[in-house]
PDB file of C-alpha atoms in Angstrom:
ATOM      1  CA  MET A   1      45.420  56.329 -38.827  1.00 95.00           C
ATOM      2  CA  ARG A   2      44.048  54.125 -41.591  1.00 98.00           C
ATOM      3  CA  ILE A   3      44.198  50.494 -40.598  1.00 98.00           C
ATOM      4  CA  VAL A   4      43.715  47.331 -42.617  1.00 98.00           C
ATOM      5  CA  PHE A   5      42.939  44.355 -40.423  1.00 98.00           C
ATOM      6  CA  MET A   6      43.549  40.657 -41.583  1.00 98.00           C
ATOM      7  CA  GLY A   7      42.364  37.759 -39.671  1.00 98.00           C
ATOM      8  CA  THR A   8      39.981  34.608 -39.718  1.00 97.00           C
ATOM      9  CA  PRO A   9      38.724  32.896 -36.670  1.00 96.00           C
ATOM     10  CA  ASP A  10      36.927  33.965 -33.462  1.00 96.00           C
ATOM     11  CA  PHE A  11      40.438  34.747 -31.819  1.00 97.00           C
ATOM     12  CA  ALA A  12      40.839  37.537 -34.459  1.00 98.00           C
ATOM     13  CA  VAL A  13      37.307  39.067 -34.179  1.00 98.00           C
ATOM     14  CA  GLU A  14      38.072  40.378 -30.552  1.00 98.00           C
ATOM     15  CA  SER A  15      40.989  42.360 -31.784  1.00 98.00           C
ATOM     16  CA  LEU A  16      38.970  43.581 -34.648  1.00 98.00           C
ATOM     17  CA  LYS A  17      36.175  44.623 -32.343  1.00 98.00           C
ATOM     18  CA  ALA A  18      38.432  46.319 -30.102  1.00 98.00           C
ATOM     19  CA  LEU A  19      39.838  48.560 -32.776  1.00 98.00           C
ATOM     20  CA  ILE A  20      36.269  49.522 -33.847  1.00 98.00           C
ATOM     21  CA  ASP A  21      34.836  50.043 -30.042  1.00 98.00           C
ATOM     22  CA  ASN A  22      38.152  52.201 -29.549  1.00 98.00           C
ATOM     23  CA  GLY A  23      37.271  54.517 -32.461  1.00 98.00           C
ATOM     24  CA  TYR A  24      40.024  53.413 -34.922  1.00 98.00           C
ATOM     25  CA  ASN A  25      39.741  54.113 -38.673  1.00 98.00           C
ATOM     26  CA  VAL A  26      39.449  50.568 -39.945  1.00 98.00           C
ATOM     27  CA  VAL A  27      39.376  51.296 -43.761  1.00 98.00           C
ATOM     28  CA  GLY A  28      39.071  47.577 -44.705  1.00 98.00           C
ATOM     29  CA  VAL A  29      39.370  43.801 -43.785  1.00 98.00           C
ATOM     30  CA  VAL A  30      41.177  40.946 -45.398  1.00 98.00           C
ATOM     31  CA  THR A  31      40.099  37.555 -44.627  1.00 98.00           C
ATOM     32  CA  THR A  32      39.942  33.834 -46.218  1.00 97.00           C
ATOM     33  CA  PRO A  33      37.460  32.902 -48.843  1.00 96.00           C
ATOM     34  CA  ASP A  34      34.295  31.153 -47.887  1.00 95.00           C
ATOM     35  CA  LYS A  35      34.363  27.512 -47.884  1.00 91.00           C
ATOM     36  CA  PRO A  36      32.052  24.553 -47.870  1.00 86.00           C
ATOM     37  CA  ALA A  37      31.565  23.301 -44.217  1.00 79.00           C
ATOM     38  CA  GLY A  38      29.315  20.565 -42.356  1.00 73.00           C
ATOM     39  CA  ARG A  39      27.376  17.522 -43.862  1.00 71.00           C
ATOM     40  CA  GLY A  40      25.686  19.980 -46.494  1.00 75.00           C
ATOM     41  CA  GLN A  41      28.849  21.187 -47.521  1.00 74.00           C
ATOM     42  CA  LYS A  42      27.098  24.927 -47.214  1.00 82.00           C
ATOM     43  CA  MET A  43      29.461  27.933 -47.984  1.00 86.00           C
ATOM     44  CA  SER A  44      30.757  29.187 -44.680  1.00 93.00           C
ATOM     45  CA  GLU A  45      31.993  32.577 -43.862  1.00 96.00           C
ATOM     46  CA  SER A  46      35.002  33.209 -41.412  1.00 97.00           C
ATOM     47  CA  ALA A  47      34.075  34.734 -38.124  1.00 97.00           C
ATOM     48  CA  VAL A  48      35.949  37.766 -39.363  1.00 98.00           C
ATOM     49  CA  LYS A  49      34.294  38.397 -42.348  1.00 98.00           C
ATOM     50  CA  GLN A  50      30.707  37.903 -40.300  1.00 98.00           C
ATOM     51  CA  PHE A  51      31.664  40.445 -37.927  1.00 98.00           C
ATOM     52  CA  ALA A  52      33.017  42.947 -40.839  1.00 98.00           C
ATOM     53  CA  LYS A  53      29.777  42.730 -42.471  1.00 98.00           C
ATOM     54  CA  SER A  54      27.978  43.568 -39.296  1.00 98.00           C
ATOM     55  CA  LYS A  55      29.922  47.073 -39.328  1.00 98.00           C
ATOM     56  CA  GLY A  56      29.618  47.450 -42.980  1.00 98.00           C
ATOM     57  CA  LEU A  57      33.498  47.304 -43.580  1.00 98.00           C
ATOM     58  CA  PRO A  58      34.834  46.866 -46.803  1.00 98.00           C
ATOM     59  CA  ILE A  59      36.087  43.002 -47.345  1.00 98.00           C
ATOM     60  CA  LEU A  60      38.492  41.251 -49.469  1.00 98.00           C
ATOM     61  CA  GLN A  61      38.881  37.533 -49.603  1.00 98.00           C
ATOM     62  CA  PRO A  62      41.740  36.529 -52.035  1.00 98.00           C
ATOM     63  CA  GLU A  63      42.542  33.083 -52.834  1.00 96.00           C
ATOM     64  CA  LYS A  64      46.298  34.138 -53.573  1.00 97.00           C
ATOM     65  CA  LEU A  65      47.914  36.946 -51.585  1.00 97.00           C
ATOM     66  CA  LYS A  66      50.428  37.327 -54.368  1.00 97.00           C
ATOM     67  CA  ASP A  67      47.617  38.269 -56.876  1.00 97.00           C
ATOM     68  CA  VAL A  68      48.139  41.527 -58.713  1.00 97.00           C
ATOM     69  CA  ASP A  69      44.342  42.321 -58.732  1.00 98.00           C
ATOM     70  CA  PHE A  70      44.272  41.806 -54.646  1.00 98.00           C
ATOM     71  CA  GLN A  71      47.254  43.732 -54.109  1.00 98.00           C
ATOM     72  CA  ASP A  72      46.165  46.773 -56.180  1.00 98.00           C
ATOM     73  CA  ALA A  73      42.896  46.432 -54.325  1.00 98.00           C
ATOM     74  CA  LEU A  74      44.548  46.597 -50.854  1.00 98.00           C
ATOM     75  CA  ARG A  75      46.904  49.408 -51.933  1.00 98.00           C
ATOM     76  CA  SER A  76      44.006  51.527 -52.813  1.00 98.00           C
ATOM     77  CA  TRP A  77      42.814  51.620 -49.151  1.00 98.00           C
ATOM     78  CA  LYS A  78      46.002  53.476 -48.477  1.00 98.00           C
ATOM     79  CA  ALA A  79      46.593  51.899 -44.915  1.00 98.00           C
ATOM     80  CA  ASP A  80      48.970  53.960 -42.625  1.00 98.00           C
ATOM     81  CA  LEU A  81      49.182  50.320 -40.664  1.00 98.00           C
ATOM     82  CA  GLN A  82      48.354  46.668 -41.036  1.00 98.00           C
ATOM     83  CA  VAL A  83      47.102  44.510 -38.261  1.00 98.00           C
ATOM     84  CA  ILE A  84      47.209  40.769 -38.492  1.00 98.00           C
ATOM     85  CA  VAL A  85      45.583  38.186 -36.136  1.00 98.00           C
ATOM     86  CA  ALA A  86      45.704  34.534 -36.858  1.00 96.00           C
ATOM     87  CA  PHE A  87      45.827  35.154 -40.524  1.00 96.00           C
ATOM     88  CA  ARG A  88      48.034  33.377 -43.321  1.00 93.00           C
ATOM     89  CA  MET A  89      51.669  33.923 -44.124  1.00 93.00           C
ATOM     90  CA  LEU A  90      52.120  37.316 -45.688  1.00 96.00           C
ATOM     91  CA  PRO A  91      54.274  38.008 -48.803  1.00 96.00           C
ATOM     92  CA  GLU A  92      56.605  40.927 -48.110  1.00 96.00           C
ATOM     93  CA  SER A  93      54.588  42.679 -51.218  1.00 97.00           C
ATOM     94  CA  VAL A  94      51.859  42.786 -48.637  1.00 97.00           C
ATOM     95  CA  TRP A  95      53.457  43.246 -45.189  1.00 97.00           C
ATOM     96  CA  SER A  96      55.810  45.866 -46.121  1.00 97.00           C
ATOM     97  CA  MET A  97      53.027  48.043 -48.044  1.00 97.00           C
ATOM     98  CA  PRO A  98      51.804  50.490 -45.154  1.00 98.00           C
ATOM     99  CA  PRO A  99      54.480  53.282 -44.106  1.00 97.00           C
ATOM    100  CA  LEU A 100      53.973  52.086 -40.606  1.00 96.00           C
ATOM    101  CA  GLY A 101      54.521  48.543 -41.421  1.00 95.00           C
ATOM    102  CA  SER A 102      52.364  45.530 -40.106  1.00 97.00           C
ATOM    103  CA  ILE A 103      51.947  44.288 -36.687  1.00 98.00           C
ATOM    104  CA  ASN A 104      51.002  40.703 -35.673  1.00 98.00           C
ATOM    105  CA  VAL A 105      49.263  39.642 -32.681  1.00 98.00           C
ATOM    106  CA  HIS A 106      50.756  36.340 -31.721  1.00 98.00           C
ATOM    107  CA  ALA A 107      49.251  34.105 -28.897  1.00 98.00           C
ATOM    108  CA  SER A 108      52.668  33.149 -27.287  1.00 98.00           C
ATOM    109  CA  LEU A 109      55.524  34.822 -25.146  1.00 97.00           C
ATOM    110  CA  LEU A 110      58.034  35.224 -28.336  1.00 97.00           C
ATOM    111  CA  PRO A 111      60.637  34.140 -29.303  1.00 97.00           C
ATOM    112  CA  ASN A 112      59.168  30.798 -27.978  1.00 97.00           C
ATOM    113  CA  TYR A 113      56.290  29.181 -29.579  1.00 98.00           C
ATOM    114  CA  ARG A 114      56.637  30.451 -32.985  1.00 97.00           C
ATOM    115  CA  GLY A 115      54.230  28.777 -35.201  1.00 95.00           C
ATOM    116  CA  ALA A 116      50.771  27.655 -35.948  1.00 95.00           C
ATOM    117  CA  ALA A 117      49.836  26.221 -32.634  1.00 97.00           C
ATOM    118  CA  PRO A 118      51.186  28.105 -29.933  1.00 98.00           C
ATOM    119  CA  ILE A 119      48.397  27.619 -27.236  1.00 98.00           C
ATOM    120  CA  ASN A 120      48.159  23.872 -27.792  1.00 98.00           C
ATOM    121  CA  ARG A 121      52.059  23.315 -27.612  1.00 98.00           C
ATOM    122  CA  ALA A 122      52.640  25.411 -24.744  1.00 98.00           C
ATOM    123  CA  ILE A 123      49.912  23.211 -22.685  1.00 98.00           C
ATOM    124  CA  MET A 124      51.342  20.089 -24.064  1.00 98.00           C
ATOM    125  CA  ASN A 125      54.675  20.863 -22.869  1.00 98.00           C
ATOM    126  CA  GLY A 126      53.577  21.572 -19.426  1.00 98.00           C
ATOM    127  CA  GLU A 127      54.361  25.052 -19.224  1.00 98.00           C
ATOM    128  CA  THR A 128      52.842  27.432 -16.485  1.00 98.00           C
ATOM    129  CA  GLU A 129      52.917  30.553 -18.229  1.00 98.00           C
ATOM    130  CA  THR A 130      52.141  31.887 -21.441  1.00 98.00           C
ATOM    131  CA  GLY A 131      51.011  35.235 -22.866  1.00 98.00           C
ATOM    132  CA  VAL A 132      50.614  37.297 -26.074  1.00 98.00           C
ATOM    133  CA  THR A 133      53.002  39.380 -28.115  1.00 98.00           C
ATOM    134  CA  THR A 134      52.801  42.117 -30.447  1.00 98.00           C
ATOM    135  CA  PHE A 135      55.818  42.577 -33.208  1.00 98.00           C
ATOM    136  CA  LEU A 136      56.556  43.617 -36.662  1.00 97.00           C
ATOM    137  CA  LEU A 137      56.179  41.366 -39.517  1.00 96.00           C
ATOM    138  CA  LYS A 138      59.650  40.551 -41.208  1.00 91.00           C
ATOM    139  CA  HIS A 139      60.582  37.688 -43.860  1.00 86.00           C
ATOM    140  CA  GLU A 140      60.661  34.473 -41.486  1.00 88.00           C
ATOM    141  CA  ILE A 141      57.619  33.809 -39.986  1.00 89.00           C
ATOM    142  CA  ASP A 142      56.972  35.178 -36.089  1.00 94.00           C
ATOM    143  CA  THR A 143      60.474  36.428 -36.108  1.00 94.00           C
ATOM    144  CA  GLY A 144      59.959  40.329 -36.290  1.00 96.00           C
ATOM    145  CA  ASP A 145      60.824  42.711 -33.736  1.00 97.00           C
ATOM    146  CA  ILE A 146      58.741  42.715 -30.270  1.00 98.00           C
ATOM    147  CA  LEU A 147      56.919  45.595 -29.376  1.00 98.00           C
ATOM    148  CA  GLN A 148      54.955  44.459 -26.381  1.00 98.00           C
ATOM    149  CA  TYR A 149      53.713  41.605 -24.437  1.00 97.00           C
ATOM    150  CA  GLU A 150      51.605  40.435 -21.684  1.00 98.00           C
ATOM    151  CA  LYS A 151      51.825  37.099 -19.534  1.00 98.00           C
ATOM    152  CA  ILE A 152      49.465  34.990 -17.882  1.00 98.00           C
ATOM    153  CA  SER A 153      49.442  31.829 -15.903  1.00 98.00           C
ATOM    154  CA  ILE A 154      48.666  28.519 -17.153  1.00 98.00           C
ATOM    155  CA  GLU A 155      46.453  27.004 -13.933  1.00 98.00           C
ATOM    156  CA  PRO A 156      46.224  22.938 -13.633  1.00 96.00           C
ATOM    157  CA  ASP A 157      42.573  22.875 -14.845  1.00 96.00           C
ATOM    158  CA  ASP A 158      43.017  25.125 -17.798  1.00 98.00           C
ATOM    159  CA  ASN A 159      43.124  23.434 -21.553  1.00 98.00           C
ATOM    160  CA  VAL A 160      43.312  24.985 -24.955  1.00 98.00           C
ATOM    161  CA  GLY A 161      39.543  26.394 -24.683  1.00 98.00           C
ATOM    162  CA  THR A 162      40.214  28.259 -21.382  1.00 98.00           C
ATOM    163  CA  ILE A 163      43.461  29.727 -22.455  1.00 98.00           C
ATOM    164  CA  HIS A 164      42.364  30.652 -25.626  1.00 98.00           C
ATOM    165  CA  ASP A 165      39.653  32.872 -24.590  1.00 98.00           C
ATOM    166  CA  LYS A 166      41.841  34.523 -21.959  1.00 98.00           C
ATOM    167  CA  LEU A 167      44.373  35.213 -24.685  1.00 98.00           C
ATOM    168  CA  MET A 168      42.064  36.315 -27.043  1.00 98.00           C
ATOM    169  CA  ILE A 169      40.753  38.929 -24.715  1.00 98.00           C
ATOM    170  CA  LEU A 170      44.283  39.877 -23.608  1.00 98.00           C
ATOM    171  CA  GLY A 171      45.657  40.062 -27.068  1.00 98.00           C
ATOM    172  CA  ALA A 172      43.102  42.658 -28.160  1.00 98.00           C
ATOM    173  CA  LYS A 173      43.840  44.778 -24.905  1.00 98.00           C
ATOM    174  CA  LEU A 174      47.551  44.393 -25.958  1.00 98.00           C
ATOM    175  CA  LEU A 175      46.786  45.213 -29.570  1.00 98.00           C
ATOM    176  CA  ILE A 176      45.121  48.728 -28.539  1.00 98.00           C
ATOM    177  CA  LYS A 177      48.118  49.481 -25.804  1.00 98.00           C
ATOM    178  CA  THR A 178      50.518  48.794 -28.868  1.00 98.00           C
ATOM    179  CA  ILE A 179      48.666  51.111 -31.338  1.00 98.00           C
ATOM    180  CA  GLU A 180      48.402  53.830 -28.891  1.00 97.00           C
ATOM    181  CA  ALA A 181      52.326  53.649 -28.284  1.00 97.00           C
ATOM    182  CA  ILE A 182      52.623  53.670 -32.117  1.00 96.00           C
ATOM    183  CA  GLU A 183      50.657  56.772 -32.281  1.00 95.00           C
ATOM    184  CA  LYS A 184      52.469  58.640 -29.828  1.00 94.00           C
ATOM    185  CA  GLY A 185      55.704  57.602 -31.260  1.00 91.00           C
ATOM    186  CA  ASN A 186      57.389  56.083 -28.226  1.00 87.00           C
ATOM    187  CA  ILE A 187      58.024  52.575 -29.007  1.00 91.00           C
ATOM    188  CA  LYS A 188      60.728  50.776 -30.488  1.00 91.00           C
ATOM    189  CA  GLY A 189      60.945  46.914 -31.515  1.00 95.00           C
ATOM    190  CA  THR A 190      63.509  44.814 -29.770  1.00 96.00           C
ATOM    191  CA  PRO A 191      64.990  42.173 -31.910  1.00 96.00           C
ATOM    192  CA  GLN A 192      64.065  38.585 -30.829  1.00 96.00           C
ATOM    193  CA  SER A 193      67.678  37.655 -31.101  1.00 93.00           C
ATOM    194  CA  GLN A 194      68.199  39.930 -27.635  1.00 94.00           C
ATOM    195  CA  LEU A 195      65.495  37.840 -26.216  1.00 93.00           C
ATOM    196  CA  MET A 196      66.965  34.159 -26.858  1.00 91.00           C
ATOM    197  CA  PRO A 197      66.908  31.643 -23.963  1.00 88.00           C
ATOM    198  CA  ALA A 198      70.522  31.133 -22.220  1.00 86.00           C
ATOM    199  CA  ASP A 199      70.845  27.693 -23.709  1.00 88.00           C
ATOM    200  CA  GLY A 200      69.881  29.086 -27.180  1.00 86.00           C
ATOM    201  CA  ILE A 201      67.185  26.550 -27.648  1.00 92.00           C
ATOM    202  CA  LEU A 202      63.756  27.553 -28.671  1.00 95.00           C
ATOM    203  CA  LYS A 203      60.334  25.694 -28.261  1.00 96.00           C
ATOM    204  CA  ASN A 204      58.514  25.607 -31.475  1.00 96.00           C
ATOM    205  CA  ALA A 205      54.718  25.665 -32.221  1.00 97.00           C
ATOM    206  CA  PRO A 206      54.179  23.472 -35.361  1.00 96.00           C
ATOM    207  CA  LYS A 207      50.656  22.786 -36.681  1.00 96.00           C
ATOM    208  CA  ILE A 208      48.940  19.561 -34.776  1.00 98.00           C
ATOM    209  CA  PHE A 209      48.737  16.730 -36.800  1.00 97.00           C
ATOM    210  CA  LYS A 210      46.604  13.504 -36.290  1.00 96.00           C
ATOM    211  CA  GLU A 211      49.647  11.448 -34.933  1.00 96.00           C
ATOM    212  CA  ASP A 212      49.890  14.540 -32.191  1.00 98.00           C
ATOM    213  CA  CYS A 213      46.666  13.492 -30.894  1.00 98.00           C
ATOM    214  CA  ARG A 214      47.055   9.691 -30.160  1.00 98.00           C
ATOM    215  CA  ILE A 215      47.804   8.966 -26.803  1.00 98.00           C
ATOM    216  CA  ASP A 216      50.632   6.549 -25.845  1.00 98.00           C
ATOM    217  CA  TRP A 217      49.290   4.911 -22.620  1.00 97.00           C
ATOM    218  CA  LYS A 218      52.855   3.964 -21.647  1.00 97.00           C
ATOM    219  CA  GLU A 219      53.941   7.765 -21.413  1.00 98.00           C
ATOM    220  CA  GLU A 220      54.539   9.304 -18.076  1.00 98.00           C
ATOM    221  CA  PRO A 221      51.106  10.356 -16.623  1.00 98.00           C
ATOM    222  CA  ALA A 222      51.937  13.931 -16.586  1.00 98.00           C
ATOM    223  CA  LYS A 223      52.766  13.919 -20.315  1.00 98.00           C
ATOM    224  CA  ILE A 224      49.370  12.306 -20.935  1.00 98.00           C
ATOM    225  CA  ILE A 225      47.475  14.760 -18.943  1.00 98.00           C
ATOM    226  CA  ASN A 226      49.106  17.794 -20.445  1.00 98.00           C
ATOM    227  CA  GLN A 227      48.190  16.188 -23.876  1.00 98.00           C
ATOM    228  CA  ILE A 228      44.684  15.930 -23.177  1.00 98.00           C
ATOM    229  CA  ARG A 229      44.679  19.493 -21.675  1.00 98.00           C
ATOM    230  CA  GLY A 230      46.590  20.704 -24.874  1.00 98.00           C
ATOM    231  CA  LEU A 231      44.427  19.314 -27.301  1.00 98.00           C
ATOM    232  CA  SER A 232      40.706  19.970 -25.592  1.00 98.00           C
ATOM    233  CA  PRO A 233      38.219  20.822 -26.988  1.00 97.00           C
ATOM    234  CA  TYR A 234      39.933  20.749 -30.438  1.00 96.00           C
ATOM    235  CA  PRO A 235      41.597  18.770 -32.050  1.00 97.00           C
ATOM    236  CA  THR A 236      41.121  16.397 -29.050  1.00 98.00           C
ATOM    237  CA  ALA A 237      43.402  13.833 -27.867  1.00 98.00           C
ATOM    238  CA  TYR A 238      42.005  10.110 -28.495  1.00 98.00           C
ATOM    239  CA  GLY A 239      42.762   6.407 -27.800  1.00 97.00           C
ATOM    240  CA  ASP A 240      41.858   3.320 -29.541  1.00 96.00           C
ATOM    241  CA  LEU A 241      39.471   1.311 -27.189  1.00 95.00           C
ATOM    242  CA  LYS A 242      39.302  -2.406 -27.646  1.00 93.00           C
ATOM    243  CA  ILE A 243      36.141  -3.592 -26.044  1.00 90.00           C
ATOM    244  CA  ASP A 244      36.011  -7.595 -25.545  1.00 90.00           C
ATOM    245  CA  ASP A 245      36.396  -9.130 -29.119  1.00 88.00           C
ATOM    246  CA  ALA A 246      35.318  -6.365 -31.247  1.00 89.00           C
ATOM    247  CA  ALA A 247      37.008  -4.037 -33.483  1.00 92.00           C
ATOM    248  CA  PRO A 248      38.847  -0.998 -31.775  1.00 93.00           C
ATOM    249  CA  LEU A 249      36.789   2.157 -31.366  1.00 93.00           C
ATOM    250  CA  SER A 250      38.215   5.706 -31.507  1.00 96.00           C
ATOM    251  CA  MET A 251      37.371   7.657 -28.264  1.00 96.00           C
ATOM    252  CA  LYS A 252      38.110  11.387 -27.783  1.00 98.00           C
ATOM    253  CA  ILE A 253      38.910  12.400 -24.425  1.00 98.00           C
ATOM    254  CA  PHE A 254      38.452  15.829 -23.357  1.00 98.00           C
ATOM    255  CA  ASN A 255      38.848  15.920 -19.695  1.00 98.00           C
ATOM    256  CA  ALA A 256      40.876  13.694 -17.170  1.00 98.00           C
ATOM    257  CA  LYS A 257      42.887  13.529 -14.223  1.00 98.00           C
ATOM    258  CA  PHE A 258      45.630  11.435 -12.842  1.00 98.00           C
ATOM    259  CA  GLU A 259      45.129   9.437  -9.467  1.00 97.00           C
ATOM    260  CA  GLN A 260      48.138   8.095  -7.958  1.00 96.00           C
ATOM    261  CA  HIS A 261      47.839   4.391  -6.836  1.00 95.00           C
ATOM    262  CA  GLU A 262      50.291   1.223  -6.958  1.00 94.00           C
ATOM    263  CA  HIS A 263      49.082  -1.276  -9.181  1.00 94.00           C
ATOM    264  CA  ASN A 264      50.342  -4.137 -11.453  1.00 94.00           C
ATOM    265  CA  GLN A 265      47.860  -4.093 -14.188  1.00 94.00           C
ATOM    266  CA  PRO A 266      48.800  -4.128 -17.729  1.00 95.00           C
ATOM    267  CA  LEU A 267      49.150  -0.279 -19.049  1.00 97.00           C
ATOM    268  CA  GLY A 268      46.185   0.874 -21.130  1.00 96.00           C
ATOM    269  CA  LYS A 269      43.783  -1.622 -19.242  1.00 96.00           C
ATOM    270  CA  MET A 270      40.379  -0.206 -18.271  1.00 94.00           C
ATOM    271  CA  GLU A 271      39.086  -0.299 -14.725  1.00 94.00           C
ATOM    272  CA  THR A 272      35.429   0.660 -14.155  1.00 93.00           C
ATOM    273  CA  ASP A 273      32.642   0.095 -11.861  1.00 92.00           C
ATOM    274  CA  GLY A 274      30.035   0.255 -14.726  1.00 91.00           C
ATOM    275  CA  LYS A 275      28.247   3.447 -13.216  1.00 92.00           C
ATOM    276  CA  SER A 276      30.543   6.108 -11.823  1.00 94.00           C
ATOM    277  CA  TYR A 277      34.315   5.655 -13.214  1.00 95.00           C
ATOM    278  CA  PHE A 278      36.262   4.784 -16.021  1.00 95.00           C
ATOM    279  CA  LYS A 279      40.056   4.496 -15.518  1.00 96.00           C
ATOM    280  CA  VAL A 280      42.863   3.862 -17.537  1.00 97.00           C
ATOM    281  CA  CYS A 281      46.093   1.922 -16.129  1.00 98.00           C
ATOM    282  CA  VAL A 282      48.993   3.741 -16.352  1.00 98.00           C
ATOM    283  CA  LYS A 283      52.383   4.308 -14.689  1.00 97.00           C
ATOM    284  CA  GLY A 284      52.072   4.843 -10.916  1.00 97.00           C
ATOM    285  CA  GLY A 285      48.169   4.904 -10.905  1.00 98.00           C
ATOM    286  CA  PHE A 286      45.273   5.579 -13.107  1.00 98.00           C
ATOM    287  CA  ILE A 287      43.984   8.193 -15.653  1.00 98.00           C
ATOM    288  CA  ALA A 288      40.182   8.825 -14.753  1.00 98.00           C
ATOM    289  CA  LEU A 289      38.260   9.914 -17.844  1.00 98.00           C
ATOM    290  CA  TYR A 290      35.412  12.515 -17.229  1.00 98.00           C
ATOM    291  CA  GLU A 291      34.183  13.554 -20.760  1.00 98.00           C
ATOM    292  CA  VAL A 292      34.674  11.369 -23.681  1.00 97.00           C
ATOM    293  CA  GLN A 293      33.248  10.838 -27.395  1.00 97.00           C
ATOM    294  CA  LEU A 294      33.122   7.512 -28.992  1.00 92.00           C
ATOM    295  CA  ALA A 295      33.426   7.593 -32.782  1.00 88.00           C
ATOM    296  CA  GLY A 296      29.769   8.421 -34.336  1.00 88.00           C
ATOM    297  CA  LYS A 297      28.560   9.422 -30.852  1.00 92.00           C
ATOM    298  CA  LYS A 298      28.189  12.525 -29.024  1.00 95.00           C
ATOM    299  CA  ARG A 299      30.374  14.023 -26.590  1.00 97.00           C
ATOM    300  CA  MET A 300      29.120  12.939 -22.946  1.00 96.00           C
ATOM    301  CA  LEU A 301      30.080  13.081 -19.188  1.00 97.00           C
ATOM    302  CA  ILE A 302      31.409   9.511 -18.262  1.00 96.00           C
ATOM    303  CA  THR A 303      28.517   8.832 -16.065  1.00 95.00           C
ATOM    304  CA  ASP A 304      26.162   9.089 -18.944  1.00 95.00           C
ATOM    305  CA  PHE A 305      28.556   6.997 -21.179  1.00 94.00           C
ATOM    306  CA  LEU A 306      28.532   4.114 -18.581  1.00 93.00           C
ATOM    307  CA  ARG A 307      24.822   3.987 -18.608  1.00 91.00           C
ATOM    308  CA  GLY A 308      25.151   2.447 -22.189  1.00 85.00           C
ATOM    309  CA  PHE A 309      28.271   0.705 -21.796  1.00 85.00           C
ATOM    310  CA  ARG A 310      28.801  -3.067 -20.980  1.00 83.00           C
ATOM    311  CA  CYS A 311      31.859  -5.372 -21.474  1.00 83.00           C
ATOM    312  CA  ASP A 312      33.690  -8.031 -19.541  1.00 82.00           C
ATOM    313  CA  TYR A 313      37.085  -6.500 -20.860  1.00 89.00           C
ATOM    314  CA  ALA A 314      38.243  -3.172 -22.268  1.00 92.00           C
ATOM    315  CA  GLU A 315      41.801  -1.814 -22.865  1.00 95.00           C
ATOM    316  CA  PHE A 316      43.367   1.166 -24.836  1.00 95.00           C
ATOM    317  CA  LEU A 317      45.696  -0.204 -27.666  1.00 93.00           C
TER     318      LEU A 317
END
């Protein structure tokens, strides 16, 4: 079977590596164009390109997926099957090209959490279970017939980073299992319409924007904690911290826990001993911050942060 692989980040590399390690005939790789990154704005290659180069695989990096020259080059690879993991939305002229179609590995249990940020949104919504799904591409994004899926639990201490890594490995294993079934001809897609929840309401996973990251300290504590977990380590939840009479500073919060305790303090007010704890007053208790990063500073444990932190009054706006 001739396979073309399409992907961009580390999450996709694990699946490409699994194809190579299992002896599949990957005839070419499609990934995003190099782009400037960092302070020096040096050209940066995608993680998939770096891995593909190390394996000597042919690479295409189209600016536009509808470009005739790109599609001609893609067609010349004569793929039987295309595998897409964490890539861009494909035009029909691309995903319908191989005779066996194009399959996608998606980091949720479809049909729930279709979209760009399935891991973030699942944790932010307080889910206790997620997984990976393989499905056949069709016109609307993430709506094709489901081939196979695998589930995992989301533990209370999990965040986006830990679940990303678990699903990255699980997705690669599921991809191989799916392709083996395709080779044997004993797999049939299930329309997502047959898997709709009883109330017909789906949970979606739209892209994360900056306003999704700002914490409202008047919200329920569980929602705040899930927001922090669902955005850590990237793009990271944050609050605007006002210290004494100075202008507010943005503080990213990577790790925090809720402590139930009755109080009558204003929501958002800080409580600290200046040495070991830094807590935010919320409904029914405090959210203790364990790992933070002030704008322009490095990420640090709260005990390290407090060594250089002195104030008479602080609150999150």
